[in-house]
Amino acid sequence: MFFQPYYLGCLAHASYLIGGSNGEAAVIDPRRDVEEYIEDAKNAGLTIKYVIETHLHADFVSGHVELAKRTGATILLGANSGAAFAHQPISGDEKITLGDLTLSFLATPGHTPEGITILAEAPEQPTRLFTGDTLFLGDIGRPDLVGAKGLTSEQMAHMLYTSLREKILPLADEIEVWPAHGAGSACGKNLSDDRVSTLAVQKATNLPLQLAMQGDEAGFIAYAIEGLGAPPAYFFHDAAKNKEGGADVESILALAKPLMPSTVEEQSEEGILVLDTRATGAFKAGHIPGAIEVQLDGNFAPYVGAVLPPTAPVIVVAEPGRETEAMTRLIRVGYENLVGWLDGGMDAWKAAGGELGTLGVIEPADLKALLSVEAAPTILDVRTPGEWEAGHIEGAVHIPIAELNARLAEVPQGPLAVICGSGYRSAIACSLLLRNGRRDILDVPGGWKAYNA
């Protein structure tokens, strides 16, 4: 048997290549750029026969259609998905064999109606459970992403409770649990940094799973729906695209062009979004006025998805040599309207005499001192509801980063100090505010963590 896990840190996304003794393999929950799976299968002497989606993903565009097209594989997806692409629906009682490897399917709706879980068994191998977004390590999948289908969060949470009670909990304790996401994903709220666990460990440490074990459905549903915050707006765009199947990464990249500073200036003035992916310090020191800052080194794609409309035309500013990386990571979450990139980066912009915007900072210690003064700035906290509830600065205004675009009118006038957990999101928020005409703005580097140090 062959088993290769993959982990894409910027999306906190796990996918898997698993093969049997007959040389046939399956890829579970592939990312959009699929070349690595194809190469690894080839090098292992495997033919990809199946592409398995545990559900229609919302936080990234999957590579299921592209991978099936390139390999001739059959796509397996839970029944009643409404997917437009060719696939074999899985009701939950099926099994497939790949030589000595048996994959058994369990219908586990709750995160989505079509959710499935895969049990992989082979001789002299640990039994592995691929849980998708049904069961995470330390958490469960959020149940609030299918409102457009006419199902409430409470109804979906009930489905998830039933799935865990009837399908997951009866399985053997020693089974390994391999989910589709880890810490940092917006598909849950308390995900572990671990990549793999056992069902026994999850029973001992995973609070919502314990509530399901205890038969506390009311407590489980309350946990599942509380403190989530609004899902990033791009989730619904990506879920729809996954239902249809998207274009391949290379064809989208081919449409993006290198742009001269004068072209970038002209198009920016016409309203085209400029996305600055450089380090936050570089953005603060000098950026194209009106640019939105989302640092490439970090949870880049999800936070782009939280603040930029998914169909908006975008010009990328990156450190020289990282333009393709930035655009590929945008394409992974459904951003396909890529006009191009600033050729030569900010050095070229400066050499052409382009105007520069800046962003000031206020250190956490200085902010503490100012809070005792009547003229202190208003604190804007852009963390999640759960983070806010765990502790915040008294008198601060709370607007989660994913809601800031829609709630700009609620941001108080006057000087602002913007804070998040570590400084990543607050810089994004500051750039949004600058783009919308605010000027008396200071970023709090290090965020709440540094403030409480």
XYZ file of C-alpha atoms in Angstrom:
453
model
C 0.000 0.000 0.000
C 1.094 3.578 -0.745
C 0.119 6.608 1.344
C 1.211 10.221 0.879
C -0.332 13.119 2.823
C -0.017 16.711 1.585
C -0.472 19.897 3.571
C -0.879 23.379 2.102
C -0.135 25.694 5.007
C -1.574 28.904 3.563
C -4.996 27.219 3.331
C -4.473 24.848 6.271
C -5.611 22.231 3.758
C -4.774 18.534 3.807
C -5.123 16.192 0.839
C -4.076 12.613 0.315
C -2.797 10.157 -2.298
C -3.488 6.542 -1.374
C -2.813 3.465 -3.488
C -3.187 -0.294 -3.374
C -1.156 -3.321 -4.382
C -2.667 -3.408 -7.888
C -1.077 -0.071 -8.826
C -4.335 1.891 -8.648
C -4.763 4.956 -6.464
C -7.172 7.614 -5.259
C -6.610 11.282 -4.464
C -8.743 12.678 -1.652
C -9.697 16.388 -1.598
C -7.087 17.654 -4.106
C -6.020 21.270 -4.238
C -6.486 23.203 -7.471
C -2.947 22.842 -8.838
C -2.757 19.083 -9.343
C 0.669 18.477 -10.886
C 2.224 17.197 -7.653
C -0.305 14.370 -7.317
C 0.258 13.310 -10.919
C 4.039 13.322 -10.555
C 4.025 11.490 -7.222
C 1.659 8.832 -8.548
C 3.850 8.369 -11.622
C 7.004 8.075 -9.521
C 5.317 5.477 -7.301
C 4.134 3.467 -10.296
C 0.493 4.263 -9.579
C -2.445 5.070 -11.844
C -4.946 7.531 -10.359
C -8.292 5.769 -10.769
C -10.455 7.857 -8.424
C -10.658 11.459 -7.286
C -12.678 11.598 -4.071
C -14.272 14.749 -2.703
C -15.419 14.440 0.900
C -17.743 17.369 0.120
C -18.033 20.437 -2.089
C -15.418 22.681 -0.540
C -16.075 26.338 0.192
C -12.681 27.643 1.290
C -10.727 26.776 -1.855
C -11.301 25.722 -5.440
C -10.607 22.015 -5.707
C -8.665 20.328 -8.483
C -11.110 17.441 -8.812
C -12.287 18.203 -12.350
C -8.821 19.040 -13.676
C -7.272 15.943 -12.080
C -9.990 13.700 -13.502
C -9.552 15.295 -16.927
C -5.805 14.744 -16.947
C -5.803 11.186 -15.574
C -9.110 9.723 -16.743
C -10.079 9.111 -13.120
C -13.671 8.892 -11.887
C -14.817 11.558 -9.431
C -16.613 10.207 -6.355
C -18.837 12.642 -4.445
C -21.643 12.327 -1.929
C -25.148 11.911 -3.314
C -27.514 14.879 -3.694
C -24.655 17.305 -4.315
C -26.251 18.794 -7.421
C -22.805 18.895 -9.041
C -22.752 19.740 -12.738
C -19.635 17.729 -13.628
C -19.521 14.003 -14.399
C -19.189 11.999 -11.203
C -20.270 8.843 -9.413
C -22.602 9.685 -6.498
C -21.865 7.982 -3.187
C -24.827 7.221 -0.931
C -22.723 5.961 1.965
C -22.783 2.163 1.812
C -20.343 1.619 -1.066
C -16.897 0.047 -1.019
C -14.157 0.085 -3.621
C -11.012 -2.023 -3.717
C -7.606 -1.042 -5.003
C -5.715 -4.312 -4.732
C -5.157 -4.927 -1.017
C -6.708 -1.564 -0.102
C -10.417 -1.243 0.683
C -12.113 2.141 0.849
C -15.488 2.138 2.623
C -17.741 5.186 2.435
C -19.855 6.621 5.238
C -22.512 9.272 4.629
C -21.716 12.017 7.151
C -23.793 15.125 6.362
C -23.628 18.110 8.676
C -20.897 20.409 7.460
C -22.554 20.020 4.068
C -25.493 17.825 3.031
C -23.370 15.660 0.710
C -20.500 15.086 3.159
C -18.838 11.662 3.210
C -16.107 10.050 5.305
C -13.730 7.395 3.960
C -12.447 4.400 5.910
C -9.220 2.984 4.420
C -8.151 -0.541 5.393
C -5.195 -2.630 4.192
C -3.203 -5.549 5.652
C -0.416 -4.595 8.072
C -1.406 -0.931 7.854
C -3.150 1.324 10.372
C -6.802 1.866 9.553
C -7.210 5.456 8.428
C -10.340 7.603 8.547
C -10.460 10.540 6.141
C -13.028 12.801 7.741
C -13.012 15.827 5.423
C -14.671 18.697 7.296
C -16.947 16.456 9.369
C -14.471 15.867 12.190
C -11.354 17.953 12.714
C -8.670 17.371 15.309
C -10.030 19.289 18.279
C -13.177 20.479 16.555
C -15.969 19.863 14.039
C -16.871 21.464 10.729
C -18.975 24.611 10.846
C -22.641 24.004 9.955
C -23.529 27.456 8.632
C -22.350 27.388 5.013
C -25.422 26.118 3.162
C -28.050 28.733 3.964
C -28.733 29.162 0.263
C -29.956 25.567 0.155
C -32.722 26.355 2.623
C -31.192 24.545 5.596
C -30.563 26.385 8.846
C -27.388 26.124 10.890
C -29.372 24.303 13.565
C -30.627 21.735 11.055
C -27.123 21.145 9.741
C -25.723 20.876 13.272
C -28.354 18.228 14.024
C -27.206 16.286 10.941
C -23.595 16.571 12.076
C -24.474 15.370 15.566
C -26.258 12.345 14.091
C -23.357 11.599 11.737
C -20.864 11.591 14.580
C -23.105 9.540 16.862
C -24.083 6.919 14.315
C -21.127 6.720 11.922
C -17.930 7.924 13.591
C -18.169 7.152 17.297
C -18.906 3.409 16.856
C -15.571 2.928 15.052
C -12.529 1.438 16.785
C -10.552 3.750 19.060
C -7.203 2.992 17.419
C -8.303 4.266 14.004
C -6.227 7.181 12.727
C -8.118 10.399 11.952
C -6.931 12.412 8.940
C -9.055 15.576 8.393
C -9.112 18.015 5.477
C -7.979 21.031 7.518
C -5.796 22.096 10.426
C -5.349 25.177 12.590
C -5.936 28.429 10.734
C -8.848 27.205 8.639
C -12.087 29.185 8.773
C -14.042 25.926 8.375
C -13.952 25.453 12.156
C -13.029 27.497 15.211
C -10.726 25.405 17.437
C -8.659 23.235 15.108
C -5.464 21.595 16.314
C -2.022 22.094 14.790
C -1.676 18.312 14.579
C -1.990 16.564 11.230
C -3.160 13.184 12.517
C -4.672 11.764 15.680
C -6.610 8.695 16.763
C -10.278 8.404 17.485
C -9.396 7.574 21.097
C -7.469 10.820 21.511
C -10.294 12.790 19.923
C -12.813 11.197 22.262
C -10.649 12.341 25.171
C -9.881 15.872 23.962
C -12.401 17.050 21.360
C -15.190 18.929 23.174
C -17.954 18.715 20.535
C -17.186 15.032 19.959
C -17.496 14.501 23.705
C -20.871 16.251 23.688
C -21.991 13.861 20.944
C -20.683 10.894 22.967
C -22.691 12.060 25.967
C -25.879 12.386 23.931
C -26.042 16.122 24.657
C -27.557 17.247 21.373
C -28.603 20.665 22.680
C -25.102 21.336 23.983
C -23.584 20.105 20.739
C -25.774 22.351 18.584
C -25.075 25.340 20.821
C -21.333 24.735 20.501
C -21.568 24.230 16.738
C -23.344 27.502 15.952
C -21.928 29.903 18.549
C -18.909 32.168 18.068
C -18.381 31.421 14.384
C -18.598 34.897 12.930
C -19.656 35.470 9.348
C -17.973 33.121 6.868
C -15.641 34.845 4.412
C -17.643 36.119 1.446
C -15.598 34.144 -1.057
C -16.767 30.828 0.471
C -20.041 30.964 -1.432
C -18.284 31.829 -4.693
C -15.865 28.912 -4.307
C -18.589 26.456 -3.319
C -20.485 27.343 -6.501
C -17.342 27.020 -8.612
C -16.577 23.604 -7.103
C -20.083 22.516 -8.017
C -19.387 23.397 -11.652
C -15.657 22.719 -11.966
C -13.120 25.458 -12.700
C -10.462 26.179 -15.317
C -6.919 24.914 -14.795
C -4.321 27.071 -13.070
C -1.944 27.396 -16.025
C -4.581 28.745 -18.407
C -5.511 31.463 -15.916
C -1.879 32.395 -15.229
C -1.287 32.735 -18.965
C -3.781 35.605 -19.149
C -1.953 37.754 -16.565
C 0.601 40.205 -17.968
C 3.561 42.248 -16.660
C 2.437 45.859 -16.297
C 4.436 49.079 -16.442
C 4.071 51.486 -13.487
C 2.161 53.954 -15.677
C -0.360 51.243 -16.599
C -0.784 50.226 -12.965
C -1.314 53.869 -11.979
C -3.877 54.400 -14.713
C -5.823 51.230 -13.957
C -5.704 51.831 -10.207
C -7.205 55.287 -10.731
C -9.959 53.625 -12.774
C -10.820 51.421 -9.791
C -8.883 48.214 -10.505
C -7.828 46.679 -7.175
C -4.110 46.656 -6.425
C -3.136 43.844 -4.052
C 0.177 44.377 -2.256
C 1.563 41.015 -1.118
C 4.885 42.225 0.303
C 5.929 42.107 3.950
C 3.843 44.379 6.147
C 6.864 46.516 7.027
C 7.518 47.225 3.359
C 3.883 48.194 2.827
C 3.964 50.557 5.792
C 7.122 52.245 4.509
C 5.704 52.913 1.063
C 2.889 51.549 -1.096
C 0.738 52.427 -4.083
C -2.092 54.633 -2.752
C -5.321 52.656 -2.494
C -3.581 49.270 -2.481
C -4.934 46.512 -0.255
C -2.218 44.798 1.787
C -2.329 41.045 2.419
C 1.110 39.658 3.197
C 2.039 36.596 1.141
C 3.899 35.028 4.063
C 0.952 34.047 6.228
C -2.663 32.935 5.811
C -2.681 34.848 2.550
C -5.447 33.290 0.484
C -8.155 33.084 3.181
C -7.680 36.722 4.152
C -7.668 37.866 0.550
C -10.969 36.015 0.367
C -12.211 37.851 3.434
C -11.660 41.327 2.011
C -11.614 41.248 -1.816
C -14.627 40.465 -4.032
C -13.845 37.124 -5.723
C -14.697 38.339 -9.229
C -12.883 41.686 -8.982
C -10.048 42.427 -11.431
C -6.759 42.436 -9.515
C -3.235 43.743 -10.114
C -0.583 42.070 -7.965
C 2.365 43.803 -6.315
C 4.941 41.301 -5.083
C 8.583 40.985 -4.204
C 10.440 40.332 -7.482
C 10.365 36.619 -8.261
C 7.233 35.906 -6.208
C 4.611 37.146 -8.665
C 3.653 33.679 -9.933
C 3.478 32.325 -6.387
C 1.112 35.126 -5.378
C -1.126 34.632 -8.402
C -1.199 30.842 -8.007
C -2.296 31.228 -4.411
C -5.033 33.611 -5.526
C -6.246 31.150 -8.151
C -6.438 28.419 -5.499
C -9.229 30.360 -3.805
C -11.081 31.312 -6.965
C -9.546 34.648 -7.981
C -9.302 34.304 -11.752
C -9.625 37.894 -12.978
C -5.896 38.584 -12.707
C -5.018 41.593 -14.842
C -1.292 41.167 -14.193
C 1.524 42.249 -11.915
C 3.658 45.364 -11.402
C 6.716 44.567 -13.510
C 9.853 45.270 -11.491
C 7.923 45.634 -8.245
C 7.973 48.723 -6.064
C 11.511 49.611 -7.146
C 10.128 50.218 -10.630
C 7.229 52.228 -9.190
C 9.594 54.462 -7.216
C 11.958 54.864 -10.175
C 9.012 56.053 -12.261
C 8.194 58.692 -9.649
C 5.007 57.007 -8.479
C 3.206 58.442 -5.466
C 3.720 56.580 -2.180
C 1.316 56.063 0.683
C 2.481 55.133 4.183
C 0.986 53.586 7.310
C 1.995 54.570 10.830
C 2.211 52.325 13.877
C 1.706 52.617 17.596
C 3.526 50.153 19.808
C 1.382 48.238 22.322
C 3.120 49.858 25.312
C 2.505 53.334 23.901
C -1.123 52.462 23.239
C -1.572 51.400 26.859
C -0.174 54.738 28.009
C -2.449 56.676 25.660
C -5.579 54.910 26.870
C -5.433 56.890 30.099
C -5.553 60.157 28.149
C -8.790 61.713 26.966
C -7.422 62.170 23.437
C -6.655 58.463 23.022
C -7.539 56.972 19.622
C -10.532 54.704 19.206
C -9.486 51.043 19.230
C -10.791 48.962 16.325
C -10.489 45.230 17.045
C -10.783 43.055 13.912
C -10.435 39.621 15.527
C -13.058 36.871 15.446
C -15.993 36.824 17.888
C -14.367 33.968 19.807
C -11.112 35.892 20.223
C -13.016 39.005 21.281
C -15.012 37.111 23.887
C -11.818 35.635 25.345
C -10.534 39.129 26.114
C -10.361 42.623 24.623
C -9.482 46.235 25.377
C -12.266 47.982 27.248
C -14.101 50.452 25.046
C -12.810 48.980 21.788
C -15.061 48.704 18.739
C -15.318 45.141 17.429
C -15.723 44.443 13.701
C -14.232 41.129 12.494
C -11.991 41.480 9.453
C -14.344 39.351 7.329
C -17.152 41.860 8.014
C -15.188 45.095 7.719
C -15.992 45.859 4.078
C -19.715 45.582 4.725
C -19.540 47.567 7.981
C -17.224 50.440 7.099
C -19.954 52.928 7.991
C -19.818 51.670 11.595
C -16.145 52.573 12.041
C -16.029 55.701 14.251
C -14.594 58.895 12.819
C -11.396 60.338 14.253
C -8.049 58.739 15.070
C -7.987 54.931 15.080
C -5.620 52.283 16.414
C -6.313 48.944 14.739
C -5.546 45.690 16.541
C -5.880 41.960 15.847
C -4.269 38.863 17.332
C -0.715 39.249 16.057
C -0.636 42.144 13.584
C -1.406 40.314 10.330
C -5.109 41.157 10.078
C -4.815 44.665 11.509
C -2.506 45.691 8.661
C -5.073 44.384 6.176
C -7.792 46.357 7.939
C -5.676 49.515 7.907
C -5.157 49.211 4.160
C -8.910 48.830 3.638
C -9.568 51.933 5.690
C -6.899 53.909 3.833
C -8.423 52.863 0.509
C -11.769 54.169 1.731
C -10.445 57.603 2.591
C -9.493 57.306 6.261
C -6.201 58.928 7.240
C -5.736 59.066 11.035
C -4.939 55.367 11.322
C -2.255 53.535 13.282
C -1.514 49.826 13.202
C -0.722 47.980 16.450
C 2.180 45.624 15.610
C 2.120 42.340 17.497
C -1.584 42.767 18.206
C -3.414 41.493 21.266
C -0.621 39.013 22.000
C 1.967 41.788 22.314
C -0.477 44.066 24.147
C -0.891 41.434 26.868
C 2.782 40.451 27.073
